[in-house]
PDB file of C-alpha atoms in Angstrom:
ATOM      1  CA  MET A   1      16.318  -5.730  43.757  1.00  0.00           C
ATOM      2  CA  ILE A   2      13.924  -4.359  41.168  1.00  0.00           C
ATOM      3  CA  PHE A   3      15.500  -2.785  38.083  1.00  0.00           C
ATOM      4  CA  ARG A   4      13.378  -0.236  36.257  1.00  0.00           C
ATOM      5  CA  ARG A   5      13.778   1.362  32.877  1.00  0.00           C
ATOM      6  CA  ARG A   6      16.812   3.595  32.829  1.00  0.00           C
ATOM      7  CA  ARG A   7      15.903   7.154  31.857  1.00  0.00           C
ATOM      8  CA  ASP A   8      17.921  10.341  31.642  1.00  0.00           C
ATOM      9  CA  ASP A   9      16.552  13.173  33.727  1.00  0.00           C
ATOM     10  CA  PRO A  10      14.939  15.842  31.558  1.00  0.00           C
ATOM     11  CA  SER A  11      16.920  19.064  31.412  1.00  0.00           C
ATOM     12  CA  GLY A  12      15.691  22.559  30.727  1.00  0.00           C
ATOM     13  CA  ASP A  13      12.401  22.767  28.866  1.00  0.00           C
ATOM     14  CA  GLU A  14      13.027  19.785  26.614  1.00  0.00           C
ATOM     15  CA  PRO A  15       9.881  17.602  26.464  1.00  0.00           C
ATOM     16  CA  GLU A  16       9.909  13.948  27.472  1.00  0.00           C
ATOM     17  CA  PRO A  17      10.111  11.635  24.427  1.00  0.00           C
ATOM     18  CA  THR A  18       6.767  10.247  23.341  1.00  0.00           C
ATOM     19  CA  LEU A  19       6.366   6.556  24.116  1.00  0.00           C
ATOM     20  CA  SER A  20       4.361   4.062  22.110  1.00  0.00           C
ATOM     21  CA  PRO A  21       1.645   2.060  23.930  1.00  0.00           C
ATOM     22  CA  ILE A  22       3.999  -0.920  24.043  1.00  0.00           C
ATOM     23  CA  GLU A  23       6.795   1.174  25.552  1.00  0.00           C
ATOM     24  CA  GLU A  24       4.411   2.703  28.081  1.00  0.00           C
ATOM     25  CA  ALA A  25       3.232  -0.743  29.170  1.00  0.00           C
ATOM     26  CA  ALA A  26       6.815  -1.954  29.472  1.00  0.00           C
ATOM     27  CA  ALA A  27       7.764   1.061  31.582  1.00  0.00           C
ATOM     28  CA  GLU A  28       4.999   0.182  34.063  1.00  0.00           C
ATOM     29  CA  ARG A  29       6.026  -3.445  34.554  1.00  0.00           C
ATOM     30  CA  PRO A  30       6.862  -4.087  38.224  1.00  0.00           C
ATOM     31  CA  HIS A  31       9.335  -6.817  37.233  1.00  0.00           C
ATOM     32  CA  GLY A  32      10.858  -8.531  34.222  1.00  0.00           C
ATOM     33  CA  PRO A  33      11.237  -9.922  31.650  1.00  0.00           C
ATOM     34  CA  TRP A  34      13.275  -6.870  30.764  1.00  0.00           C
ATOM     35  CA  ASP A  35      14.482  -5.062  27.682  1.00  0.00           C
ATOM     36  CA  ARG A  36      18.241  -4.622  27.382  1.00  0.00           C
ATOM     37  CA  ALA A  37      17.790  -0.860  27.970  1.00  0.00           C
ATOM     38  CA  GLU A  38      15.977  -1.459  31.261  1.00  0.00           C
ATOM     39  CA  THR A  39      18.596  -3.250  33.305  1.00  0.00           C
ATOM     40  CA  ASN A  40      22.277  -4.046  33.722  1.00  0.00           C
ATOM     41  CA  ALA A  41      21.655  -6.702  36.386  1.00  0.00           C
ATOM     42  CA  ASP A  42      23.785  -9.211  34.488  1.00  0.00           C
ATOM     43  CA  GLU A  43      26.971  -7.140  34.370  1.00  0.00           C
ATOM     44  CA  ASP A  44      28.511  -8.485  37.573  1.00  0.00           C
ATOM     45  CA  ASP A  45      26.380 -11.581  38.125  1.00  0.00           C
ATOM     46  CA  GLU A  46      27.994 -14.824  36.964  1.00  0.00           C
ATOM     47  CA  GLN A  47      24.650 -16.639  37.126  1.00  0.00           C
ATOM     48  CA  TYR A  48      23.562 -14.886  33.934  1.00  0.00           C
ATOM     49  CA  LEU A  49      24.301 -16.504  30.599  1.00  0.00           C
ATOM     50  CA  ASP A  50      24.484 -14.485  27.379  1.00  0.00           C
ATOM     51  CA  LEU A  51      22.708 -16.284  24.538  1.00  0.00           C
ATOM     52  CA  GLY A  52      22.706 -13.408  22.063  1.00  0.00           C
ATOM     53  CA  GLY A  53      19.077 -12.346  21.766  1.00  0.00           C
ATOM     54  CA  LEU A  54      18.328 -13.508  25.303  1.00  0.00           C
ATOM     55  CA  VAL A  55      20.220 -13.273  28.563  1.00  0.00           C
ATOM     56  CA  VAL A  56      19.005 -15.812  31.122  1.00  0.00           C
ATOM     57  CA  LYS A  57      19.808 -16.360  34.783  1.00  0.00           C
ATOM     58  CA  GLY A  58      20.681 -19.716  36.230  1.00  0.00           C
ATOM     59  CA  ALA A  59      19.521 -21.129  39.536  1.00  0.00           C
ATOM     60  CA  GLU A  60      20.077 -24.248  41.600  1.00  0.00           C
ATOM     61  CA  GLY A  61      18.142 -27.148  40.143  1.00  0.00           C
ATOM     62  CA  LEU A  62      17.663 -25.459  36.761  1.00  0.00           C
ATOM     63  CA  GLU A  63      19.126 -26.975  33.597  1.00  0.00           C
ATOM     64  CA  LEU A  64      19.675 -25.178  30.306  1.00  0.00           C
ATOM     65  CA  ARG A  65      18.949 -26.931  27.024  1.00  0.00           C
ATOM     66  CA  MET A  66      19.245 -25.403  23.572  1.00  0.00           C
ATOM     67  CA  GLN A  67      16.866 -26.460  20.780  1.00  0.00           C
ATOM     68  CA  VAL A  68      18.754 -26.368  17.481  1.00  0.00           C
ATOM     69  CA  ASP A  69      17.058 -26.515  14.084  1.00  0.00           C
ATOM     70  CA  PRO A  70      18.522 -29.633  12.388  1.00  0.00           C
ATOM     71  CA  GLN A  71      18.464 -28.046   8.930  1.00  0.00           C
ATOM     72  CA  SER A  72      19.786 -24.554   9.597  1.00  0.00           C
ATOM     73  CA  GLN A  73      21.782 -25.492  12.722  1.00  0.00           C
ATOM     74  CA  GLN A  74      20.496 -22.266  14.251  1.00  0.00           C
ATOM     75  CA  VAL A  75      19.325 -22.105  17.851  1.00  0.00           C
ATOM     76  CA  ALA A  76      15.510 -21.991  17.727  1.00  0.00           C
ATOM     77  CA  ALA A  77      14.605 -21.882  21.417  1.00  0.00           C
ATOM     78  CA  VAL A  78      15.930 -22.062  24.948  1.00  0.00           C
ATOM     79  CA  LEU A  79      14.528 -24.600  27.403  1.00  0.00           C
ATOM     80  CA  LEU A  80      14.973 -24.163  31.155  1.00  0.00           C
ATOM     81  CA  ALA A  81      14.191 -27.451  32.908  1.00  0.00           C
ATOM     82  CA  GLY A  82      13.406 -27.597  36.613  1.00  0.00           C
ATOM     83  CA  PRO A  83      12.557 -30.575  38.850  1.00  0.00           C
ATOM     84  CA  GLU A  84       8.820 -30.498  38.078  1.00  0.00           C
ATOM     85  CA  SER A  85       8.397 -27.752  35.482  1.00  0.00           C
ATOM     86  CA  GLY A  86       9.961 -26.512  32.304  1.00  0.00           C
ATOM     87  CA  LEU A  87      10.050 -23.218  30.406  1.00  0.00           C
ATOM     88  CA  GLU A  88      10.616 -22.743  26.684  1.00  0.00           C
ATOM     89  CA  LEU A  89      11.726 -19.274  25.572  1.00  0.00           C
ATOM     90  CA  ARG A  90      11.422 -17.806  22.082  1.00  0.00           C
ATOM     91  CA  ALA A  91      11.881 -14.147  21.167  1.00  0.00           C
ATOM     92  CA  PHE A  92      10.514 -12.416  18.068  1.00  0.00           C
ATOM     93  CA  ALA A  93      10.837  -9.009  16.466  1.00  0.00           C
ATOM     94  CA  ALA A  94       7.752  -6.786  16.557  1.00  0.00           C
ATOM     95  CA  PRO A  95       6.725  -3.326  15.315  1.00  0.00           C
ATOM     96  CA  LYS A  96       7.548  -0.394  17.557  1.00  0.00           C
ATOM     97  CA  THR A  97       4.024   0.983  17.779  1.00  0.00           C
ATOM     98  CA  ALA A  98       1.821  -2.134  17.789  1.00  0.00           C
ATOM     99  CA  GLY A  99       1.887  -5.465  19.571  1.00  0.00           C
ATOM    100  CA  ILE A 100       1.635  -8.861  17.884  1.00  0.00           C
ATOM    101  CA  TRP A 101       0.701 -11.069  20.850  1.00  0.00           C
ATOM    102  CA  ASP A 102      -3.039 -11.028  20.034  1.00  0.00           C
ATOM    103  CA  ASP A 103      -2.395 -12.335  16.509  1.00  0.00           C
ATOM    104  CA  VAL A 104       0.251 -14.815  17.642  1.00  0.00           C
ATOM    105  CA  ARG A 105      -2.096 -16.138  20.324  1.00  0.00           C
ATOM    106  CA  ARG A 106      -4.875 -16.705  17.788  1.00  0.00           C
ATOM    107  CA  GLY A 107      -2.455 -18.553  15.541  1.00  0.00           C
ATOM    108  CA  ILE A 108      -1.339 -20.841  18.367  1.00  0.00           C
ATOM    109  CA  ALA A 109      -4.960 -21.610  19.266  1.00  0.00           C
ATOM    110  CA  ALA A 110      -5.805 -22.433  15.644  1.00  0.00           C
ATOM    111  CA  GLU A 111      -2.797 -24.743  15.363  1.00  0.00           C
ATOM    112  CA  ALA A 112      -3.825 -26.567  18.548  1.00  0.00           C
ATOM    113  CA  ALA A 113      -7.330 -27.064  17.183  1.00  0.00           C
ATOM    114  CA  ARG A 114      -5.945 -28.520  13.944  1.00  0.00           C
ATOM    115  CA  HIS A 115      -4.168 -31.160  16.008  1.00  0.00           C
ATOM    116  CA  GLY A 116      -7.291 -32.055  17.956  1.00  0.00           C
ATOM    117  CA  GLY A 117      -6.419 -30.037  21.036  1.00  0.00           C
ATOM    118  CA  THR A 118      -7.990 -27.147  22.904  1.00  0.00           C
ATOM    119  CA  ALA A 119      -6.793 -23.626  23.714  1.00  0.00           C
ATOM    120  CA  THR A 120      -8.386 -21.671  26.548  1.00  0.00           C
ATOM    121  CA  GLU A 121      -7.686 -17.995  27.133  1.00  0.00           C
ATOM    122  CA  ARG A 122      -7.406 -16.746  30.695  1.00  0.00           C
ATOM    123  CA  ASP A 123      -6.029 -13.778  32.592  1.00  0.00           C
ATOM    124  CA  GLY A 124      -2.576 -14.265  34.042  1.00  0.00           C
ATOM    125  CA  GLU A 125       0.300 -12.343  35.529  1.00  0.00           C
ATOM    126  CA  TYR A 126       1.274 -10.947  32.123  1.00  0.00           C
ATOM    127  CA  GLY A 127      -2.208 -10.418  30.705  1.00  0.00           C
ATOM    128  CA  THR A 128      -4.067 -12.822  28.451  1.00  0.00           C
ATOM    129  CA  GLU A 129      -2.429 -16.226  28.267  1.00  0.00           C
ATOM    130  CA  LEU A 130      -3.292 -19.591  26.727  1.00  0.00           C
ATOM    131  CA  LEU A 131      -3.756 -22.953  28.369  1.00  0.00           C
ATOM    132  CA  LEU A 132      -3.231 -25.630  25.718  1.00  0.00           C
ATOM    133  CA  VAL A 133      -4.233 -29.268  25.989  1.00  0.00           C
ATOM    134  CA  VAL A 134      -3.123 -31.326  22.989  1.00  0.00           C
ATOM    135  CA  PRO A 135      -3.043 -35.067  22.280  1.00  0.00           C
ATOM    136  CA  VAL A 136       0.389 -36.708  22.205  1.00  0.00           C
ATOM    137  CA  THR A 137       1.733 -40.199  21.642  1.00  0.00           C
ATOM    138  CA  GLY A 138       3.794 -41.663  24.453  1.00  0.00           C
ATOM    139  CA  PRO A 139       7.109 -43.523  24.009  1.00  0.00           C
ATOM    140  CA  ASP A 140       5.232 -46.818  24.183  1.00  0.00           C
ATOM    141  CA  GLY A 141       2.724 -45.732  21.554  1.00  0.00           C
ATOM    142  CA  SER A 142      -0.057 -45.002  24.013  1.00  0.00           C
ATOM    143  CA  SER A 143      -2.248 -41.916  23.689  1.00  0.00           C
ATOM    144  CA  ALA A 144      -2.062 -39.119  26.231  1.00  0.00           C
ATOM    145  CA  VAL A 145      -2.549 -35.365  26.498  1.00  0.00           C
ATOM    146  CA  GLN A 146      -0.011 -32.662  27.267  1.00  0.00           C
ATOM    147  CA  SER A 147      -0.812 -29.347  28.918  1.00  0.00           C
ATOM    148  CA  SER A 148       1.154 -26.157  28.463  1.00  0.00           C
ATOM    149  CA  ARG A 149       0.645 -22.548  29.449  1.00  0.00           C
ATOM    150  CA  ILE A 150       1.809 -19.915  26.980  1.00  0.00           C
ATOM    151  CA  VAL A 151       2.372 -16.296  27.949  1.00  0.00           C
ATOM    152  CA  GLY A 152       3.450 -13.336  25.843  1.00  0.00           C
ATOM    153  CA  VAL A 153       5.391 -10.308  27.084  1.00  0.00           C
ATOM    154  CA  GLU A 154       5.772  -7.388  24.711  1.00  0.00           C
ATOM    155  CA  GLY A 155       8.590  -4.887  24.934  1.00  0.00           C
ATOM    156  CA  PRO A 156      10.102  -2.262  22.640  1.00  0.00           C
ATOM    157  CA  ARG A 157      10.058  -3.959  19.199  1.00  0.00           C
ATOM    158  CA  TRP A 158       9.968  -7.498  20.585  1.00  0.00           C
ATOM    159  CA  LEU A 159       7.708 -10.270  21.823  1.00  0.00           C
ATOM    160  CA  LEU A 160       8.963 -12.843  24.308  1.00  0.00           C
ATOM    161  CA  ARG A 161       6.935 -16.056  24.285  1.00  0.00           C
ATOM    162  CA  GLY A 162       7.221 -18.302  27.316  1.00  0.00           C
ATOM    163  CA  THR A 163       5.766 -21.807  27.288  1.00  0.00           C
ATOM    164  CA  PHE A 164       5.421 -23.308  30.765  1.00  0.00           C
ATOM    165  CA  LEU A 165       5.363 -27.102  31.000  1.00  0.00           C
ATOM    166  CA  GLY A 166       4.789 -29.614  33.761  1.00  0.00           C
ATOM    167  CA  VAL A 167       3.415 -28.424  37.095  1.00  0.00           C
ATOM    168  CA  SER A 168       3.741 -24.740  36.115  1.00  0.00           C
ATOM    169  CA  ALA A 169       1.422 -25.260  33.158  1.00  0.00           C
ATOM    170  CA  GLU A 170      -1.655 -25.718  35.340  1.00  0.00           C
ATOM    171  CA  ARG A 171      -0.551 -24.517  38.772  1.00  0.00           C
ATOM    172  CA  PRO A 172       1.617 -21.406  38.389  1.00  0.00           C
ATOM    173  CA  ASP A 173       3.768 -20.677  41.427  1.00  0.00           C
ATOM    174  CA  PRO A 174       5.157 -17.113  41.651  1.00  0.00           C
ATOM    175  CA  ASP A 175       8.032 -18.489  43.725  1.00  0.00           C
ATOM    176  CA  GLY A 176       8.678 -21.446  41.414  1.00  0.00           C
ATOM    177  CA  VAL A 177      12.147 -21.801  39.901  1.00  0.00           C
ATOM    178  CA  VAL A 178      10.988 -21.425  36.272  1.00  0.00           C
ATOM    179  CA  GLU A 179       8.670 -18.510  37.101  1.00  0.00           C
ATOM    180  CA  ARG A 180      11.558 -16.675  38.762  1.00  0.00           C
ATOM    181  CA  ALA A 181      13.793 -17.453  35.805  1.00  0.00           C
ATOM    182  CA  PHE A 182      11.205 -15.982  33.419  1.00  0.00           C
ATOM    183  CA  ARG A 183      11.113 -12.715  35.389  1.00  0.00           C
ATOM    184  CA  ASP A 184      14.916 -12.498  35.147  1.00  0.00           C
ATOM    185  CA  VAL A 185      15.096 -12.835  31.335  1.00  0.00           C
ATOM    186  CA  ILE A 186      16.648  -9.915  29.437  1.00  0.00           C
ATOM    187  CA  VAL A 187      15.721  -9.489  25.753  1.00  0.00           C
ATOM    188  CA  VAL A 188      18.422  -8.066  23.471  1.00  0.00           C
ATOM    189  CA  ARG A 189      16.558  -6.986  20.351  1.00  0.00           C
ATOM    190  CA  GLY A 190      19.420  -5.047  18.749  1.00  0.00           C
ATOM    191  CA  ASP A 191      19.070  -2.194  16.267  1.00  0.00           C
ATOM    192  CA  GLU A 192      19.157  -4.117  12.992  1.00  0.00           C
ATOM    193  CA  PRO A 193      16.028  -4.107  10.799  1.00  0.00           C
ATOM    194  CA  MET A 194      13.880  -7.208  11.260  1.00  0.00           C
ATOM    195  CA  SER A 195      10.486  -8.247   9.956  1.00  0.00           C
ATOM    196  CA  PRO A 196       7.641  -8.671  12.453  1.00  0.00           C
ATOM    197  CA  ARG A 197       7.606 -12.230  13.892  1.00  0.00           C
ATOM    198  CA  GLU A 198      11.168 -12.861  12.708  1.00  0.00           C
ATOM    199  CA  MET A 199      13.013 -14.778  15.406  1.00  0.00           C
ATOM    200  CA  ILE A 200      15.608 -12.778  17.297  1.00  0.00           C
ATOM    201  CA  PRO A 201      18.875 -14.693  16.777  1.00  0.00           C
ATOM    202  CA  LEU A 202      20.143 -16.832  19.634  1.00  0.00           C
ATOM    203  CA  GLU A 203      23.682 -18.112  20.086  1.00  0.00           C
ATOM    204  CA  LEU A 204      25.184 -21.211  21.598  1.00  0.00           C
ATOM    205  CA  PRO A 205      27.294 -20.255  24.623  1.00  0.00           C
ATOM    206  CA  ALA A 206      30.989 -21.010  24.446  1.00  0.00           C
ATOM    207  CA  ASN A 207      30.999 -22.396  27.989  1.00  0.00           C
ATOM    208  CA  ILE A 208      27.927 -23.626  29.866  1.00  0.00           C
ATOM    209  CA  GLN A 209      28.080 -23.494  33.645  1.00  0.00           C
ATOM    210  CA  PHE A 210      24.496 -23.033  34.698  1.00  0.00           C
ATOM    211  CA  THR A 211      24.051 -24.296  38.240  1.00  0.00           C
ATOM    212  CA  SER A 212      25.079 -23.056  41.650  1.00  0.00           C
ATOM    213  CA  ASP A 213      27.720 -25.801  41.691  1.00  0.00           C
ATOM    214  CA  PRO A 214      30.593 -24.840  39.322  1.00  0.00           C
ATOM    215  CA  ASP A 215      31.594 -28.527  39.094  1.00  0.00           C
ATOM    216  CA  GLU A 216      28.181 -29.569  37.757  1.00  0.00           C
ATOM    217  CA  PRO A 217      27.730 -28.560  34.074  1.00  0.00           C
ATOM    218  CA  VAL A 218      24.302 -28.872  32.545  1.00  0.00           C
ATOM    219  CA  ASP A 219      23.124 -30.276  29.234  1.00  0.00           C
ATOM    220  CA  GLY A 220      23.962 -28.278  26.159  1.00  0.00           C
TER     221      GLY A 220
END
């Protein structure tokens, strides 16, 4: 089922509200990630997990891991780990009338270059995305490279950044478990004032049951 932006039917001669370019682009998306105002798919679906600023949907073979900042003890990112691919999710506040993905993308590319890596822009399902290749040190001290594919989806006053790892970094599969999970994400920006690029707060779930088997909890 495809959930589209919920709108009230216009009545009388009242004009339709004017949408910003970001809102217009979001309204034309054929699928998610969604804004909270666009869908209520999670209301009666126990596979969804409420993490505060993000609502994510579980699937068989998909594990949920929360990245917590050791100093602030705040949740910094959500990692969905599949058999061959992974997906890191981070959500940021953005202005209502202008996107920030272009600037964020340039910053990511510059950071990769500083670490001796490369960043290549290419067209993807969600517009311009980055393919990063950066040097890493293996557990045994050997040198290697790691590839990742970073996409940005902009909605009303938010940017969702998805970093695909593993097989999905270089060979995206529309039917892959992490790609499907990304399309099911719901962003809950909230109404409170936030500075552009400020991270939308995430919360640790009280009870993690994130697989099709209720007797198989995943890592928290």
